[in-house]
Tab-separated table of C-alpha atoms in Angstrom:
chain	number	residue	atom	x	y	z
A	9	UNK	CA	73.718	8.312	24.461
A	10	UNK	CA	73.374	12.136	25.788
A	11	UNK	CA	74.071	12.522	29.182
A	12	UNK	CA	71.849	14.654	31.571
A	13	UNK	CA	75.303	16.998	32.331
A	14	UNK	CA	75.066	17.444	28.411
A	15	UNK	CA	70.886	18.150	27.774
A	16	UNK	CA	72.212	21.085	31.188
A	17	UNK	CA	74.649	22.534	28.784
A	18	UNK	CA	72.368	22.497	25.873
A	19	UNK	CA	69.461	24.582	28.072
A	20	UNK	CA	72.000	27.007	29.467
A	21	UNK	CA	73.252	27.962	25.660
A	22	UNK	CA	70.234	30.372	25.178
A	23	UNK	CA	73.060	33.658	25.421
A	24	UNK	CA	74.965	31.605	21.943
A	25	UNK	CA	72.713	32.413	19.237
A	26	UNK	CA	73.957	32.789	16.037
A	27	UNK	CA	73.367	34.644	13.036
A	28	UNK	CA	72.810	31.716	10.668
A	29	UNK	CA	70.232	30.045	13.034
A	30	UNK	CA	66.443	30.131	12.482
A	31	UNK	CA	63.723	28.399	13.272
A	32	UNK	CA	61.998	26.275	10.983
A	33	UNK	CA	58.112	26.728	10.571
A	34	UNK	CA	56.699	23.346	10.400
A	35	UNK	CA	53.394	22.350	8.497
A	36	UNK	CA	52.661	19.209	10.001
A	37	UNK	CA	50.437	19.542	13.031
A	38	UNK	CA	48.730	22.040	11.405
A	39	UNK	CA	47.487	19.189	8.803
A	40	UNK	CA	47.027	16.903	11.146
A	41	UNK	CA	44.623	19.515	13.329
A	42	UNK	CA	42.258	19.804	10.156
A	43	UNK	CA	42.198	16.580	8.787
A	44	UNK	CA	41.278	15.617	12.472
A	45	UNK	CA	38.304	18.505	12.384
A	46	UNK	CA	35.282	17.559	10.253
A	47	UNK	CA	35.467	21.254	8.137
A	48	UNK	CA	38.948	21.247	7.571
A	49	UNK	CA	39.157	18.115	6.048
A	50	UNK	CA	38.998	19.290	2.390
A	51	UNK	CA	41.634	21.965	2.869
A	52	UNK	CA	43.753	18.989	4.421
A	53	UNK	CA	43.229	16.732	1.184
A	54	UNK	CA	47.097	17.042	0.378
A	55	UNK	CA	47.989	15.151	-2.502
A	56	UNK	CA	51.212	12.432	-2.681
A	57	UNK	CA	53.998	14.495	-5.288
A	58	UNK	CA	54.436	12.890	-8.623
A	59	UNK	CA	57.234	10.600	-8.437
A	60	UNK	CA	59.160	8.495	-11.583
A	61	UNK	CA	61.891	7.394	-9.341
A	62	UNK	CA	62.420	5.820	-5.988
A	63	UNK	CA	65.500	4.197	-4.022
A	64	UNK	CA	65.098	1.563	-1.246
A	65	UNK	CA	66.610	1.179	2.257
A	66	UNK	CA	68.607	-1.743	2.363
A	67	UNK	CA	68.206	-2.064	5.998
A	68	UNK	CA	64.954	-0.369	7.174
A	69	UNK	CA	61.314	0.310	4.966
A	70	UNK	CA	62.020	3.682	3.699
A	71	UNK	CA	61.931	4.260	-0.147
A	72	UNK	CA	62.464	7.655	-1.048
A	73	UNK	CA	60.488	9.086	-4.090
A	74	UNK	CA	62.102	11.838	-6.927
A	75	UNK	CA	60.160	13.225	-10.386
A	76	UNK	CA	63.392	13.065	-12.871
A	77	UNK	CA	63.098	15.773	-15.229
A	78	UNK	CA	64.558	16.762	-19.024
A	79	UNK	CA	67.949	17.773	-17.997
A	80	UNK	CA	70.241	15.503	-16.906
A	81	UNK	CA	71.959	18.049	-14.429
A	82	UNK	CA	68.835	18.400	-12.086
A	83	UNK	CA	68.583	14.405	-12.387
A	84	UNK	CA	72.375	14.084	-11.260
A	85	UNK	CA	71.337	16.239	-8.224
A	86	UNK	CA	67.850	15.326	-7.687
A	87	UNK	CA	69.894	11.338	-7.460
A	88	UNK	CA	72.653	12.723	-4.993
A	89	UNK	CA	69.978	14.530	-3.087
A	90	UNK	CA	67.494	11.729	-2.428
A	91	UNK	CA	70.294	8.846	-1.664
A	92	UNK	CA	71.269	11.846	1.268
A	93	UNK	CA	67.974	11.747	2.514
A	94	UNK	CA	67.758	8.075	2.973
A	95	UNK	CA	71.069	7.446	4.558
A	96	UNK	CA	69.521	10.526	6.917
A	97	UNK	CA	66.294	9.016	7.025
A	98	UNK	CA	68.055	5.996	8.416
A	99	UNK	CA	69.790	6.995	10.865
A	100	UNK	CA	66.581	8.849	12.461
A	101	UNK	CA	64.950	5.133	12.259
A	102	UNK	CA	68.439	3.607	14.082
A	103	UNK	CA	67.738	6.709	16.924
A	104	UNK	CA	64.482	6.963	17.775
A	105	UNK	CA	63.536	3.449	16.609
A	106	UNK	CA	66.496	1.180	17.341
A	107	UNK	CA	68.172	2.266	20.160
A	108	UNK	CA	64.743	4.893	21.619
A	109	UNK	CA	61.964	2.208	21.596
A	110	UNK	CA	59.401	4.939	19.549
A	111	UNK	CA	57.036	2.599	17.326
A	112	UNK	CA	58.266	2.387	13.707
A	113	UNK	CA	56.180	3.877	10.648
A	114	UNK	CA	52.995	2.096	10.592
A	115	UNK	CA	52.939	0.038	6.631
A	116	UNK	CA	50.927	2.499	4.310
A	117	UNK	CA	48.463	-0.294	2.822
A	118	UNK	CA	50.757	-0.540	-0.889
A	119	UNK	CA	50.201	4.063	-1.389
A	120	UNK	CA	53.301	4.804	-2.723
A	121	UNK	CA	53.446	1.340	-4.362
A	122	UNK	CA	54.196	-0.649	-0.988
A	123	UNK	CA	53.680	-0.383	2.359
A	124	UNK	CA	57.221	1.286	3.050
A	125	UNK	CA	57.640	5.000	4.781
A	126	UNK	CA	57.747	6.951	1.460
A	127	UNK	CA	59.612	9.790	1.665
A	128	UNK	CA	59.033	12.780	-1.329
A	129	UNK	CA	61.328	15.507	-2.496
A	130	UNK	CA	59.660	18.113	-4.413
A	131	UNK	CA	59.467	22.013	-4.552
A	132	UNK	CA	57.496	22.716	-2.038
A	133	UNK	CA	59.801	25.868	-0.692
A	134	UNK	CA	58.287	27.945	3.136
A	135	UNK	CA	58.361	25.375	5.648
A	136	UNK	CA	61.252	22.586	4.235
A	137	UNK	CA	59.086	19.308	5.019
A	138	UNK	CA	55.939	18.318	6.287
A	139	UNK	CA	54.904	14.976	7.444
A	140	UNK	CA	51.167	13.664	6.043
A	141	UNK	CA	49.335	11.261	8.306
A	142	UNK	CA	47.023	8.770	6.770
A	143	UNK	CA	43.039	8.251	8.785
A	144	UNK	CA	42.894	6.171	11.778
A	145	UNK	CA	44.030	2.513	10.478
A	146	UNK	CA	41.503	0.518	12.710
A	147	UNK	CA	38.778	2.250	14.565
A	148	UNK	CA	39.038	-1.320	17.319
A	149	UNK	CA	42.784	-1.019	18.235
A	150	UNK	CA	43.089	0.502	21.322
A	151	UNK	CA	43.897	3.945	19.596
A	152	UNK	CA	44.015	6.532	16.732
A	153	UNK	CA	47.190	5.394	14.940
A	154	UNK	CA	48.053	5.768	12.004
A	155	UNK	CA	51.170	5.434	8.550
A	156	UNK	CA	52.524	8.779	7.934
A	157	UNK	CA	54.914	10.390	4.451
A	158	UNK	CA	56.841	13.092	4.050
A	159	UNK	CA	57.276	15.330	1.858
A	160	UNK	CA	61.039	17.611	1.916
A	161	UNK	CA	61.535	20.521	-0.285
A	162	UNK	CA	64.606	19.675	-2.759
A	163	UNK	CA	65.747	22.723	-2.456
A	164	UNK	CA	66.397	22.798	1.506
A	165	UNK	CA	69.555	24.133	2.561
A	166	UNK	CA	72.600	21.066	3.476
A	167	UNK	CA	72.654	22.658	6.686
A	168	UNK	CA	69.368	22.501	7.425
A	169	UNK	CA	68.042	19.045	5.805
A	170	UNK	CA	69.915	16.474	9.282
A	171	UNK	CA	67.299	18.534	11.570
A	172	UNK	CA	64.576	18.299	9.413
A	173	UNK	CA	64.818	15.124	8.756
A	174	UNK	CA	64.967	14.367	12.774
A	175	UNK	CA	62.066	16.353	13.421
A	176	UNK	CA	59.275	14.921	10.970
A	177	UNK	CA	60.850	11.334	11.309
A	178	UNK	CA	59.701	11.696	14.679
A	179	UNK	CA	56.283	13.412	13.818
A	180	UNK	CA	55.954	9.631	11.519
A	181	UNK	CA	56.517	7.904	14.689
A	182	UNK	CA	54.020	9.713	16.702
A	183	UNK	CA	51.170	9.332	14.093
A	184	UNK	CA	52.111	5.225	14.813
A	185	UNK	CA	51.041	5.848	18.676
A	186	UNK	CA	48.659	8.421	19.263
A	187	UNK	CA	48.313	11.251	16.654
A	188	UNK	CA	45.388	12.942	18.856
A	189	UNK	CA	48.230	13.602	20.692
A	190	UNK	CA	48.549	18.001	21.803
A	191	UNK	CA	50.521	20.490	19.144
A	192	UNK	CA	52.876	21.158	21.973
A	193	UNK	CA	54.044	17.585	22.896
A	194	UNK	CA	54.105	16.607	19.197
A	195	UNK	CA	56.112	20.012	18.079
A	196	UNK	CA	58.501	19.857	21.406
A	197	UNK	CA	58.903	15.933	21.037
A	198	UNK	CA	60.207	16.167	17.578
A	199	UNK	CA	62.593	19.326	18.384
A	200	UNK	CA	63.808	16.783	21.244
A	201	UNK	CA	64.757	14.497	18.471
A	202	UNK	CA	66.822	17.393	16.823
A	203	UNK	CA	68.884	17.733	19.853
A	204	UNK	CA	69.294	14.733	20.745
A	205	UNK	CA	70.865	13.750	17.333
A	206	UNK	CA	72.610	16.946	16.399
A	207	UNK	CA	73.264	19.243	19.825
A	208	UNK	CA	75.570	21.603	17.998
A	209	UNK	CA	72.528	22.738	16.052
A	210	UNK	CA	71.126	25.964	16.787
A	211	UNK	CA	67.937	25.538	14.048
A	212	UNK	CA	65.813	25.780	17.225
A	213	UNK	CA	67.778	28.685	19.157
A	214	UNK	CA	64.817	31.594	17.483
A	215	UNK	CA	62.067	29.144	19.114
A	216	UNK	CA	64.188	28.947	22.628
A	217	UNK	CA	63.858	32.851	22.669
A	218	UNK	CA	60.318	32.647	21.911
A	219	UNK	CA	59.667	30.674	24.889
A	220	UNK	CA	61.953	32.015	27.139
A	221	UNK	CA	60.829	35.534	26.016
A	222	UNK	CA	57.378	34.631	27.678
A	223	UNK	CA	57.650	32.892	31.134
A	224	UNK	CA	53.583	34.188	32.440
A	225	UNK	CA	52.678	31.574	29.227
A	226	UNK	CA	51.097	28.856	30.423
A	227	UNK	CA	53.266	25.112	30.116
A	228	UNK	CA	51.419	23.441	27.847
A	229	UNK	CA	50.363	26.016	25.387
A	230	UNK	CA	50.657	26.026	21.615
A	231	UNK	CA	52.167	28.944	19.125
A	232	UNK	CA	48.803	29.715	17.550
A	233	UNK	CA	47.183	29.321	20.873
A	234	UNK	CA	49.477	32.034	22.638
A	235	UNK	CA	50.119	34.388	19.039
A	236	UNK	CA	46.100	34.519	19.488
A	237	UNK	CA	46.941	36.500	23.078
A	238	UNK	CA	50.309	38.214	22.367
A	239	UNK	CA	49.136	39.173	18.687
A	240	UNK	CA	52.086	38.412	16.907
A	241	UNK	CA	53.763	34.939	15.619
A	242	UNK	CA	54.801	32.530	18.358
A	243	UNK	CA	56.939	29.042	18.458
A	244	UNK	CA	56.400	28.431	21.624
A	245	UNK	CA	56.387	24.805	21.053
A	246	UNK	CA	58.766	24.175	19.204
A	247	UNK	CA	61.046	26.292	22.140
A	248	UNK	CA	59.013	24.035	24.502
A	249	UNK	CA	61.416	21.088	23.962
A	250	UNK	CA	63.113	22.783	26.823
A	251	UNK	CA	60.808	21.785	29.230
A	252	UNK	CA	61.460	18.181	27.566
A	253	UNK	CA	64.676	18.720	28.157
A	254	UNK	CA	64.063	19.451	31.702
A	255	UNK	CA	61.961	16.560	32.009
A	256	UNK	CA	64.840	13.935	30.607
A	257	UNK	CA	67.223	16.005	33.188
A	258	UNK	CA	65.046	15.079	36.275
A	259	UNK	CA	63.488	12.225	35.851
A	260	UNK	CA	65.944	10.244	32.475
A	261	UNK	CA	68.861	9.507	31.206
A	262	UNK	CA	69.262	11.878	28.402
A	263	UNK	CA	68.181	9.671	25.891
A	264	UNK	CA	64.966	10.445	25.175
A	265	UNK	CA	63.538	7.396	26.353
A	266	UNK	CA	61.484	9.172	29.015
A	267	UNK	CA	59.531	11.304	26.715
A	268	UNK	CA	59.398	8.118	24.363
A	269	UNK	CA	57.378	6.191	27.141
A	270	UNK	CA	55.118	9.260	27.772
A	271	UNK	CA	53.819	8.965	24.493
A	272	UNK	CA	53.802	5.340	24.773
A	273	UNK	CA	52.151	5.399	28.032
A	274	UNK	CA	49.427	7.918	27.247
A	275	UNK	CA	47.461	5.883	24.445
A	276	UNK	CA	44.051	6.537	25.135
A	277	UNK	CA	40.893	3.916	23.520
A	278	UNK	CA	39.513	4.695	19.864
A	279	UNK	CA	35.939	5.702	21.670
A	280	UNK	CA	37.517	8.515	24.068
A	281	UNK	CA	37.007	11.884	22.562
A	282	UNK	CA	38.823	14.643	24.024
A	283	UNK	CA	40.883	14.500	27.551
A	284	UNK	CA	44.074	15.861	26.669
A	285	UNK	CA	46.580	16.339	27.361
A	286	UNK	CA	47.072	12.727	27.520
A	287	UNK	CA	51.323	12.874	28.442
A	288	UNK	CA	50.523	15.168	31.569
A	289	UNK	CA	48.429	11.945	33.009
A	290	UNK	CA	51.205	9.129	32.059
A	291	UNK	CA	53.746	12.613	33.708
A	292	UNK	CA	52.086	12.401	37.043
A	293	UNK	CA	52.012	8.195	37.184
A	294	UNK	CA	56.303	8.487	37.139
A	295	UNK	CA	56.599	10.717	40.071
A	296	UNK	CA	54.921	11.648	43.303
A	297	UNK	CA	55.191	15.464	42.992
A	298	UNK	CA	51.899	17.900	41.780
A	299	UNK	CA	51.957	19.466	38.443
A	300	UNK	CA	51.965	22.395	40.727
A	301	UNK	CA	55.209	21.729	42.094
A	302	UNK	CA	56.790	20.401	38.796
A	303	UNK	CA	56.427	23.669	36.734
A	304	UNK	CA	57.926	25.671	40.095
A	305	UNK	CA	60.601	23.536	39.766
A	306	UNK	CA	60.936	23.546	36.105
A	307	UNK	CA	60.226	27.803	35.921
A	308	UNK	CA	63.737	27.787	38.337
A	309	UNK	CA	65.675	25.521	36.354
A	310	UNK	CA	64.598	27.187	32.793
A	311	UNK	CA	65.797	30.833	35.001
A	312	UNK	CA	69.137	29.182	36.255
């Protein structure tokens, strides 16, 4: 469990960027936004990768898939990589679902061969990984929630694989709660899970620098929205994990459960349209301070 002092230490490490650390773009929320848009559904229609082989977890409902080829050395690499990925997903499930209390991934109605969470190894390049959500599984269950699968680039560098898996697994858990949450909250929450699981990893430093570069930006905006203002690419929502670190430091125990409760306390009914961000309503219910005062307090905290 990470203490609040450890969280404060991470937040203070803005000057300790390493040359090799870099932020990884995440395509998950783009796919989700396209899926929820009537005009974007065709573009978002991503097919599951081909699979000829798989390995199942003995502890959790997880299956890792890969495509066998003609070269035995390549197949041996894929088998080892699938075992490594499976171990990382199991670790993420243990931390986020068992220990923090996030909703477990929802069964996928037999897609991928059974109801397990499917992780695919494929040559996708670029983003490193993405999570693809299904459609709302029940229009009368009081939430817009769904199952998902994850695609991981088979060639991703070993050093980035743990944080990529931790990040994408959190998106899977998010979709099991509420797939309508804002991009800022979804991306910042997934990066928070990276930090809680791997506090010494520097993969988020570029995004953190981007977030700290724009203290005048609305605290709840996202990278695409802010890009339109500053006319340059922005990882603002990923760097916004600093705000969630603040919330964990200010109101929680530094173990991720405060942010998890915000997710679960902000669920709206199936018929609710708009009215985002719901998590802000849940946050307001936790403390008597106004949101304006809270943002002012955070501004001081981030500066120090």
